[in-house]
PDB file of C-alpha atoms in Angstrom:
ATOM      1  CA  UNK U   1      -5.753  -7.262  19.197  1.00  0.00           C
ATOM      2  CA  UNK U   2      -2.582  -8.690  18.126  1.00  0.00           C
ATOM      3  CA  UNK U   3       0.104  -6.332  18.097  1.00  0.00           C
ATOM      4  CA  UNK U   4       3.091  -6.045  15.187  1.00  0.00           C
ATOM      5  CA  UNK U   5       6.685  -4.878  16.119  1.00  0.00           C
ATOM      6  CA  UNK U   6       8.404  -3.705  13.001  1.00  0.00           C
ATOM      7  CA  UNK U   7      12.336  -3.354  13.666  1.00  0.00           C
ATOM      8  CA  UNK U   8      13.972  -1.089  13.004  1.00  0.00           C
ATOM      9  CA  UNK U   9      12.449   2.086  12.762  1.00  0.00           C
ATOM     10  CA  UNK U  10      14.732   3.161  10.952  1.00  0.00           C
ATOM     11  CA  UNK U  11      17.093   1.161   8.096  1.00  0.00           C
ATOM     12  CA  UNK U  12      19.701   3.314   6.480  1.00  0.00           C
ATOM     13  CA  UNK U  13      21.168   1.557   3.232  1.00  0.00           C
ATOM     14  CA  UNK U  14      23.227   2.875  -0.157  1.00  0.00           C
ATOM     15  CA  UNK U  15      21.503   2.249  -3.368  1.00  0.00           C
ATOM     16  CA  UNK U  16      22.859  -1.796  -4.274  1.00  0.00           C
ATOM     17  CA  UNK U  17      22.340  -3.190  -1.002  1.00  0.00           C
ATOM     18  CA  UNK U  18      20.423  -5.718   0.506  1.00  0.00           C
ATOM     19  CA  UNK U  19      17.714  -4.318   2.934  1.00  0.00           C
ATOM     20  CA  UNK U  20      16.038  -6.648   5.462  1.00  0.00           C
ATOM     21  CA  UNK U  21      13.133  -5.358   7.435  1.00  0.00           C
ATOM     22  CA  UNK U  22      11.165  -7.562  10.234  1.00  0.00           C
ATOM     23  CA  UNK U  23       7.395  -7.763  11.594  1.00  0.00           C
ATOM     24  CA  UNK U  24       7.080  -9.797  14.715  1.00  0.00           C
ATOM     25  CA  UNK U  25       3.385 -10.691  15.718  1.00  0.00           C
ATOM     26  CA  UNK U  26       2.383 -11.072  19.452  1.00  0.00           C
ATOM     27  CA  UNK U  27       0.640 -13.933  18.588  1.00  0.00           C
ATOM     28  CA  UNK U  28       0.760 -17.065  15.952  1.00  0.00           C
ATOM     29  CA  UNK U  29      -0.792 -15.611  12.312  1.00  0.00           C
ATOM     30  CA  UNK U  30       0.557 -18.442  10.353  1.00  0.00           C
ATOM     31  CA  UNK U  31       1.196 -16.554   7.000  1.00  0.00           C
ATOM     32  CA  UNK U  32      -1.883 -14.043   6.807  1.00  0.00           C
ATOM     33  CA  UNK U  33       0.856 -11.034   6.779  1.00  0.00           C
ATOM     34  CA  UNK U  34       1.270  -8.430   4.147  1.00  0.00           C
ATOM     35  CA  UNK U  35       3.694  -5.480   3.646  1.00  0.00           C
ATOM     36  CA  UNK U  36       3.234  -2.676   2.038  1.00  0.00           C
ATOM     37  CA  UNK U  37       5.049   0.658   0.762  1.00  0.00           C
ATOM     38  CA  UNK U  38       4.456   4.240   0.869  1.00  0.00           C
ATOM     39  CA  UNK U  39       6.068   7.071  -0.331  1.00  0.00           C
ATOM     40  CA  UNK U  40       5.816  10.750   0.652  1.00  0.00           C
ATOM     41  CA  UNK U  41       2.567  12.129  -0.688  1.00  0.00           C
ATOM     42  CA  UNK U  42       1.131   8.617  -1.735  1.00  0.00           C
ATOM     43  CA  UNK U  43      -1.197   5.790  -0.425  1.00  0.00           C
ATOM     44  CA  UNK U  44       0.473   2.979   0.484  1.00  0.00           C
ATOM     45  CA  UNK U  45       0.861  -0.015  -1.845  1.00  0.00           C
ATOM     46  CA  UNK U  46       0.451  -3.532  -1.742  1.00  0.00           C
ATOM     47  CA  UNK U  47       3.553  -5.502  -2.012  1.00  0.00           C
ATOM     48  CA  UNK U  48       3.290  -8.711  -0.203  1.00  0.00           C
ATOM     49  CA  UNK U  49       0.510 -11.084   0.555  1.00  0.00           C
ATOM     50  CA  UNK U  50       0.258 -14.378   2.350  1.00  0.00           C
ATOM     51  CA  UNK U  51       3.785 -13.511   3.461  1.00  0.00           C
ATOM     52  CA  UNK U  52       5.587 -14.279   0.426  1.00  0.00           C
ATOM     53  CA  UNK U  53       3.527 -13.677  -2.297  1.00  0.00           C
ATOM     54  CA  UNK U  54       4.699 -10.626  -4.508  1.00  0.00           C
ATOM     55  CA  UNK U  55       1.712  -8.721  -5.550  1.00  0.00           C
ATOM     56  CA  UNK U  56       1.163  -7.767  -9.086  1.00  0.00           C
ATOM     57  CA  UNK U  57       4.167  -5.630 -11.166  1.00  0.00           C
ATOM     58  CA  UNK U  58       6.066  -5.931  -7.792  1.00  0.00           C
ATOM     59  CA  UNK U  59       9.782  -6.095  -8.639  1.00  0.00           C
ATOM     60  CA  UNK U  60      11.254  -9.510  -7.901  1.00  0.00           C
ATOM     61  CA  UNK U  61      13.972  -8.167  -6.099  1.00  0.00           C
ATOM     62  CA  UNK U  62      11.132  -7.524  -3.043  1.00  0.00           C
ATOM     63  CA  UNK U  63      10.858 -11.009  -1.256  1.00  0.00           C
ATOM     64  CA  UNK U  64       8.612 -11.641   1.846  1.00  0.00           C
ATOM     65  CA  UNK U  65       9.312 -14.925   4.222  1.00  0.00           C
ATOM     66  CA  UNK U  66       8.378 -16.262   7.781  1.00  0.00           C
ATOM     67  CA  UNK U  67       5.676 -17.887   9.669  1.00  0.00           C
ATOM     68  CA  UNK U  68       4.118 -17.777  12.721  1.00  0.00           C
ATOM     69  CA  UNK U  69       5.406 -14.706  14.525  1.00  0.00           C
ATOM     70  CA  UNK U  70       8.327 -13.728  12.940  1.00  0.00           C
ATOM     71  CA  UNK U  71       8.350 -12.624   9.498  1.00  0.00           C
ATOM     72  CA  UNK U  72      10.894 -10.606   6.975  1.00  0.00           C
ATOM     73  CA  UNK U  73      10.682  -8.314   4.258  1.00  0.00           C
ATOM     74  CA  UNK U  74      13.858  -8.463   1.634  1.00  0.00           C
ATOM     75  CA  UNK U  75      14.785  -6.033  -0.548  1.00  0.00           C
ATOM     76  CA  UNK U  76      18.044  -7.938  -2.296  1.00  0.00           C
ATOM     77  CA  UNK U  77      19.700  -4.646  -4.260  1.00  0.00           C
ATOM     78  CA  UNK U  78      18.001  -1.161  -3.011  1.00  0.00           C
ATOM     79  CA  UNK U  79      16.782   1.085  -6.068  1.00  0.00           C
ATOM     80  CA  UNK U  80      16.338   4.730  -5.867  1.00  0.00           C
ATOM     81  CA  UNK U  81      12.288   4.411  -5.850  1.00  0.00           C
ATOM     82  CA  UNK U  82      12.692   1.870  -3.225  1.00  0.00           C
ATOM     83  CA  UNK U  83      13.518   4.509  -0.305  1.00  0.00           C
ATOM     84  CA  UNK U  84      10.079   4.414   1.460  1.00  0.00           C
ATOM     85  CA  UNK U  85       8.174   3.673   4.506  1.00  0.00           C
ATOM     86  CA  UNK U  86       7.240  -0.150   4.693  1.00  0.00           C
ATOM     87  CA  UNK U  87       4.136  -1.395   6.849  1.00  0.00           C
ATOM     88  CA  UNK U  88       3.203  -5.207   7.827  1.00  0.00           C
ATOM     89  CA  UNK U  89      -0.521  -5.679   8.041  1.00  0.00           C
ATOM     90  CA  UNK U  90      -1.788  -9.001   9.999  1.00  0.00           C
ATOM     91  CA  UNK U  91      -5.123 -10.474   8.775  1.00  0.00           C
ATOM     92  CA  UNK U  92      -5.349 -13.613  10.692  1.00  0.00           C
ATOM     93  CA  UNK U  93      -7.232 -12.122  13.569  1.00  0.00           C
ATOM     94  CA  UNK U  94     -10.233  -9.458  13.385  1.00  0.00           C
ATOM     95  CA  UNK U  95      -9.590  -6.371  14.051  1.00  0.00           C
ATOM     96  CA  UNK U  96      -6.720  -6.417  11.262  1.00  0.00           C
ATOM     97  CA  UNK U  97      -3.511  -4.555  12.780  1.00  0.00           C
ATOM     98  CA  UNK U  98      -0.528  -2.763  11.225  1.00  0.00           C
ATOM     99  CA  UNK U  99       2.450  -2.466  12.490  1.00  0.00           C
ATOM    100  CA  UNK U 100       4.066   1.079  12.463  1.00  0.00           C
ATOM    101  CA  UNK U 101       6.387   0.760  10.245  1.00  0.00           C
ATOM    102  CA  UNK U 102      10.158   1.102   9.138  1.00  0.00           C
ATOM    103  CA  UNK U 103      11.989   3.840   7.232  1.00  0.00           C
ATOM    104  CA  UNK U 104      14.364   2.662   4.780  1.00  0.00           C
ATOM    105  CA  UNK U 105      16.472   5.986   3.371  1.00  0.00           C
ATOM    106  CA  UNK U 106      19.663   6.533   2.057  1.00  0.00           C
TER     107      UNK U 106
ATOM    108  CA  UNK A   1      -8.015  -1.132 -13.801  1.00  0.00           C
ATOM    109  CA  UNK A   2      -9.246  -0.646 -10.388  1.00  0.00           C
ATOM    110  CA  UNK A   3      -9.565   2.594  -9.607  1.00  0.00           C
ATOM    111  CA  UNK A   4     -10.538   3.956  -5.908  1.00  0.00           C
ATOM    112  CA  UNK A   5     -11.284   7.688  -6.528  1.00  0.00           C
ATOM    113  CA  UNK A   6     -12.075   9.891  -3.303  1.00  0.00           C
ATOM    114  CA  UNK A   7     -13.242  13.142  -2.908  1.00  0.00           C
ATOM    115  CA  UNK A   8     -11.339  16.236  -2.019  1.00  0.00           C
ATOM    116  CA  UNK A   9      -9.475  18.011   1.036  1.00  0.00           C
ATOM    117  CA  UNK A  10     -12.140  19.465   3.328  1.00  0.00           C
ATOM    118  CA  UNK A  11     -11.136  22.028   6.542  1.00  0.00           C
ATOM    119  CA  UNK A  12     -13.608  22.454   9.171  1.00  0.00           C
ATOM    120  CA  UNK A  13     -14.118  23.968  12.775  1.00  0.00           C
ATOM    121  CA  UNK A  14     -14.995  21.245  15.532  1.00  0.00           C
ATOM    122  CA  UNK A  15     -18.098  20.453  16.117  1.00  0.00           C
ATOM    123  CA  UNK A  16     -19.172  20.357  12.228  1.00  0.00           C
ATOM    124  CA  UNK A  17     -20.214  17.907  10.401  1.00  0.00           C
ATOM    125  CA  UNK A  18     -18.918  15.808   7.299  1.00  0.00           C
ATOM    126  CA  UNK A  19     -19.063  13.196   4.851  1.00  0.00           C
ATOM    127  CA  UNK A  20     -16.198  12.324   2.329  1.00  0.00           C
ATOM    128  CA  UNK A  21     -16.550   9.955  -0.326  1.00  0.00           C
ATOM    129  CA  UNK A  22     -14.887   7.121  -2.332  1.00  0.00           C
ATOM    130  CA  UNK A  23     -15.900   5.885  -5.828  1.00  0.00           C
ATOM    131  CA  UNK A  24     -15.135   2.405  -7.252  1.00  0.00           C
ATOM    132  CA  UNK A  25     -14.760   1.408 -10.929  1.00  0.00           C
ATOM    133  CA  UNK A  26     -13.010  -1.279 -12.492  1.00  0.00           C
ATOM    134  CA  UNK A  27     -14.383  -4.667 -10.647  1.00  0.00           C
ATOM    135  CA  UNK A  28     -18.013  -5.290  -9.295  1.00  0.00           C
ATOM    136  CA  UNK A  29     -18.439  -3.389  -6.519  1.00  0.00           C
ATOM    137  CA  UNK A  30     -21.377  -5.724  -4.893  1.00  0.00           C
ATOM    138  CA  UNK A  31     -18.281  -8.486  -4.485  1.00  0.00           C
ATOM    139  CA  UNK A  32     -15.820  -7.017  -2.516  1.00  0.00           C
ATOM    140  CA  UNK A  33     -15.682  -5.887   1.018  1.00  0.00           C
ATOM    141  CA  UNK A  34     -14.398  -1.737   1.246  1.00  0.00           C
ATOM    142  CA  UNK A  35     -13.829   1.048   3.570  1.00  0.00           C
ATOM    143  CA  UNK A  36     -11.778   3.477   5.413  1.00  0.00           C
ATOM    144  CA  UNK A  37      -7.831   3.294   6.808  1.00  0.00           C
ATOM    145  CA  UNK A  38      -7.039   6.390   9.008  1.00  0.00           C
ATOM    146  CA  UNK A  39      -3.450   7.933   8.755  1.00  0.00           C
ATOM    147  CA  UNK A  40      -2.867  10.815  11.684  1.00  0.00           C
ATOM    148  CA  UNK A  41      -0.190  13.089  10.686  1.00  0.00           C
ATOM    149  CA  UNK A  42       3.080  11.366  11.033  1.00  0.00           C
ATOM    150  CA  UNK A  43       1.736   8.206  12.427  1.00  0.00           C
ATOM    151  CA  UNK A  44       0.960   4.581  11.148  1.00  0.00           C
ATOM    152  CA  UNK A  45      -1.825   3.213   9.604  1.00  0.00           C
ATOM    153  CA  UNK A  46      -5.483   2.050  11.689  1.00  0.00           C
ATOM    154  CA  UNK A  47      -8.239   0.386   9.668  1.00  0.00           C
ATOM    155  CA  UNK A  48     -11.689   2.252  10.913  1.00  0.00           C
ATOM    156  CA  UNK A  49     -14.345  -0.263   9.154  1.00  0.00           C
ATOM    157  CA  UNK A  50     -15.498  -1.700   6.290  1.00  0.00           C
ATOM    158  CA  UNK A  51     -18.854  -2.057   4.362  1.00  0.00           C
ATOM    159  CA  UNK A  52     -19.733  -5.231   1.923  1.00  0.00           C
ATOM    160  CA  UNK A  53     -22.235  -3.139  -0.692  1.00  0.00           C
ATOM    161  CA  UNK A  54     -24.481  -6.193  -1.797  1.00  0.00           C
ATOM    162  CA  UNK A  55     -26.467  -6.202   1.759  1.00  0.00           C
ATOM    163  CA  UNK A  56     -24.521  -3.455   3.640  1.00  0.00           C
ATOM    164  CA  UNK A  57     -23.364  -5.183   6.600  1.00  0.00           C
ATOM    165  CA  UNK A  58     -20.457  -3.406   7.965  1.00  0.00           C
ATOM    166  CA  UNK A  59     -17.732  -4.137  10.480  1.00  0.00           C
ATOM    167  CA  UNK A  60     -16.180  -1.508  12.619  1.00  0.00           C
ATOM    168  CA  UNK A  61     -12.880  -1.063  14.930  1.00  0.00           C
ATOM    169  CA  UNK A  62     -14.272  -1.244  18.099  1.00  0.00           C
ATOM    170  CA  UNK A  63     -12.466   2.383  18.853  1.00  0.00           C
ATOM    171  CA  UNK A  64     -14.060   3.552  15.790  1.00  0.00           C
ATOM    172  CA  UNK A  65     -17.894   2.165  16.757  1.00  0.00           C
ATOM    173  CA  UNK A  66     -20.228   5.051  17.036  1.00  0.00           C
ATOM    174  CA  UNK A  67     -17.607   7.973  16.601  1.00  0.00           C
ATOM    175  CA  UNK A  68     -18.040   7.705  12.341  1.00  0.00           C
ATOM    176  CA  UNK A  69     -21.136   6.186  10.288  1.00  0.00           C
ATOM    177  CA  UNK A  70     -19.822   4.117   6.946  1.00  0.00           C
ATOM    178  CA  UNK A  71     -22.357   3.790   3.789  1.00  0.00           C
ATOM    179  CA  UNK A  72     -22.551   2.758   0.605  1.00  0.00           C
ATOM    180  CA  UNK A  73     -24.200   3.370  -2.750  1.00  0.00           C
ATOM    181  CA  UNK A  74     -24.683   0.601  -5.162  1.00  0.00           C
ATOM    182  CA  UNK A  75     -26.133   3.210  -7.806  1.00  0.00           C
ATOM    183  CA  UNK A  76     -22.883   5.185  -7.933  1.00  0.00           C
ATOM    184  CA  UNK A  77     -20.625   2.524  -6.770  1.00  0.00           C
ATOM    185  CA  UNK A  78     -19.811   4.669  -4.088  1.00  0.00           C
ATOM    186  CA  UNK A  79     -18.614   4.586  -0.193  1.00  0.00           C
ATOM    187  CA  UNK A  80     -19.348   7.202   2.175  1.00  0.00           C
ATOM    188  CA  UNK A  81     -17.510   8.261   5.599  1.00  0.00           C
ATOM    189  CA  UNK A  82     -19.285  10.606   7.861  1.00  0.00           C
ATOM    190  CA  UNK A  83     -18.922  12.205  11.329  1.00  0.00           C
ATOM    191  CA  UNK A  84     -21.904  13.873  13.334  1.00  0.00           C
ATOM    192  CA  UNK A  85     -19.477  16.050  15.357  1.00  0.00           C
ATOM    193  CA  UNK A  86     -16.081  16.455  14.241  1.00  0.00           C
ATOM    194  CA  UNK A  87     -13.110  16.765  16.737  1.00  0.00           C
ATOM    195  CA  UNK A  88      -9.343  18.293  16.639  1.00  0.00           C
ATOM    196  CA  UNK A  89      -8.250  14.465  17.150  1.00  0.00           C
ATOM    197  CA  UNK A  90     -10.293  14.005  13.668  1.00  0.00           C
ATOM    198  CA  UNK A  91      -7.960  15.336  11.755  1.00  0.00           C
ATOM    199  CA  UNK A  92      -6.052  13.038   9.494  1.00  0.00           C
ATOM    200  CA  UNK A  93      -5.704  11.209   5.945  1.00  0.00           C
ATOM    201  CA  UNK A  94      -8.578   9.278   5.240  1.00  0.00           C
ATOM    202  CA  UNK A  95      -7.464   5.932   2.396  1.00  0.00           C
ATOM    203  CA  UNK A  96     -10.881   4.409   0.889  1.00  0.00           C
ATOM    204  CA  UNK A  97      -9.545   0.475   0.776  1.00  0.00           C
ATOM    205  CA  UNK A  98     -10.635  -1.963  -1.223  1.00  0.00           C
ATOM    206  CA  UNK A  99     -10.247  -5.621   1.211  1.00  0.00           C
ATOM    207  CA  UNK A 100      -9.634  -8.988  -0.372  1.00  0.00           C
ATOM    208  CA  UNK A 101     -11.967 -11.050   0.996  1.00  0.00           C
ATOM    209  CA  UNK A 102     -11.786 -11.391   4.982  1.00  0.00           C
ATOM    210  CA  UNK A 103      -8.156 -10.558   4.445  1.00  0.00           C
ATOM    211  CA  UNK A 104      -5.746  -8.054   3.135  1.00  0.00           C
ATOM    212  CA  UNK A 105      -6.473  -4.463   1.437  1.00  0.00           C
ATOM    213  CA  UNK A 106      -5.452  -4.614  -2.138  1.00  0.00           C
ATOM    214  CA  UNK A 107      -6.506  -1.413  -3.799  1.00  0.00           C
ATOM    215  CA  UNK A 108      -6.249   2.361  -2.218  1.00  0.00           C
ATOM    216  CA  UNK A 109      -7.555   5.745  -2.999  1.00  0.00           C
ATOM    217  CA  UNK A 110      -5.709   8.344  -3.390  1.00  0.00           C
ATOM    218  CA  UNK A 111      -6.173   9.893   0.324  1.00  0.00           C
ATOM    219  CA  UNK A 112      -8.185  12.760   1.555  1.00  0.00           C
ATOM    220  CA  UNK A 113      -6.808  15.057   4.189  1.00  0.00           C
ATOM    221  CA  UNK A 114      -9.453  16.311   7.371  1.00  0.00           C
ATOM    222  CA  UNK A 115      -8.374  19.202   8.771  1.00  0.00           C
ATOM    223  CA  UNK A 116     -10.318  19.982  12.189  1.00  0.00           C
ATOM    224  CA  UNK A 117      -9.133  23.401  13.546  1.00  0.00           C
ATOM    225  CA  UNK A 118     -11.308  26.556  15.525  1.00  0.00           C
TER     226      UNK A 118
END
């Protein structure tokens, strides 16, 4: 199984700034990555697919980037609803993996 | 809209067994692959198996392989979860997950909680 490292566990950030989060695979998944968000109480959501792709009514201030092993999750100017748990998924290799996860709160 | 409606919170004793459910509307449910993503309390996410409807072949998580049964229903657009024998260890948040292709999961129910206790 290919393993994601999400760093760090935890991210604390004021409302404005710039939030980077990271997924490192143990192996090469090109870009078959997503990330997604939960919040307390909620299923997670689909943010990010193909590593960079915003999914749909995602914010444009979410970016994803990366290939290969290393990838990154930007959010450029943190909102109040964006204080959440964030999960990388890897799809490149069967069984698909998550990582588990980083918490970004104020 | 996609919608992935599950059924409610169930508590049993070990030992028991269960089936929860997941309901599909809003695409053609014959087309897509779906299935189950288990969340243990305060940990990460683990994708258990999925089922493609049209001729029911399923995939499962090795770890997962003959500890849960997935099924579907193509009169009632509907996926099923079930255990034989439940455990303590069973208890958890079950997402129904709707995958995109061989890929990622782009739709998610709503959750329902397992809670295995004497």
């Amino acid at each position: 199984e290919i393993v994601l490292t999400q760093s760090p566990a935890t991210l604390s950030v004021s409302p404005g700034e710039r939030a980077t989060l990271s997924c490192r695979a143990s192996q090469g998944i090109h870009t078959n990555l997503a990330w997604y968000q939960q919040k307390p109480g909620q299923a997670p959501r689909l943010l990010i697919s193909g590593a960079s792709t915003r999914a749909t009514d995602i914010p444009a201030r979410f970016s994803g980037g990366g290939f290969g092993t290393d990838f990154t999750l930007t959010i450029s100017s943190l909102q109040s609803e964006d204080f959440a748990l964030y999960y990388c998924l890897q799809y490149s290799l069967w069984p698909q993996t998550f990582g588990l996860g980083t918490k970004v709160e104020i | 809209e996609v919608e992935l409606v599950q059924s409610g919170a169930e508590v049993k004793k070990p030992g028991e067994s269960l089936r929860i459910s997941c309901q599909a509307s809003g695409y053609v449910f014959t087309s897509y692959w779906i299935g189950w993503v288990r969340q243990m309390p305060g940990n990460g996410l683990e994708w258990m198996g999925v089922i493609f409807p049209r001729d029911s072949d399923i995939e499962y998580r090795p770890s997962f392989q003959g500890q849960v049964t997935i099924s579907a229903d193509t009169s009632t657009d509907t996926i099923y979860l079930q255990w034989s024998s439940l455990k303590a260890s069973d208890t958890a948040i079950y997402y129904c997950v709707r995958r995109f292709g061989s890929s990622w999961f782009d739709f998610w129910g709503q959750g329902t909680l397992v809670t295995v206790s004497p």
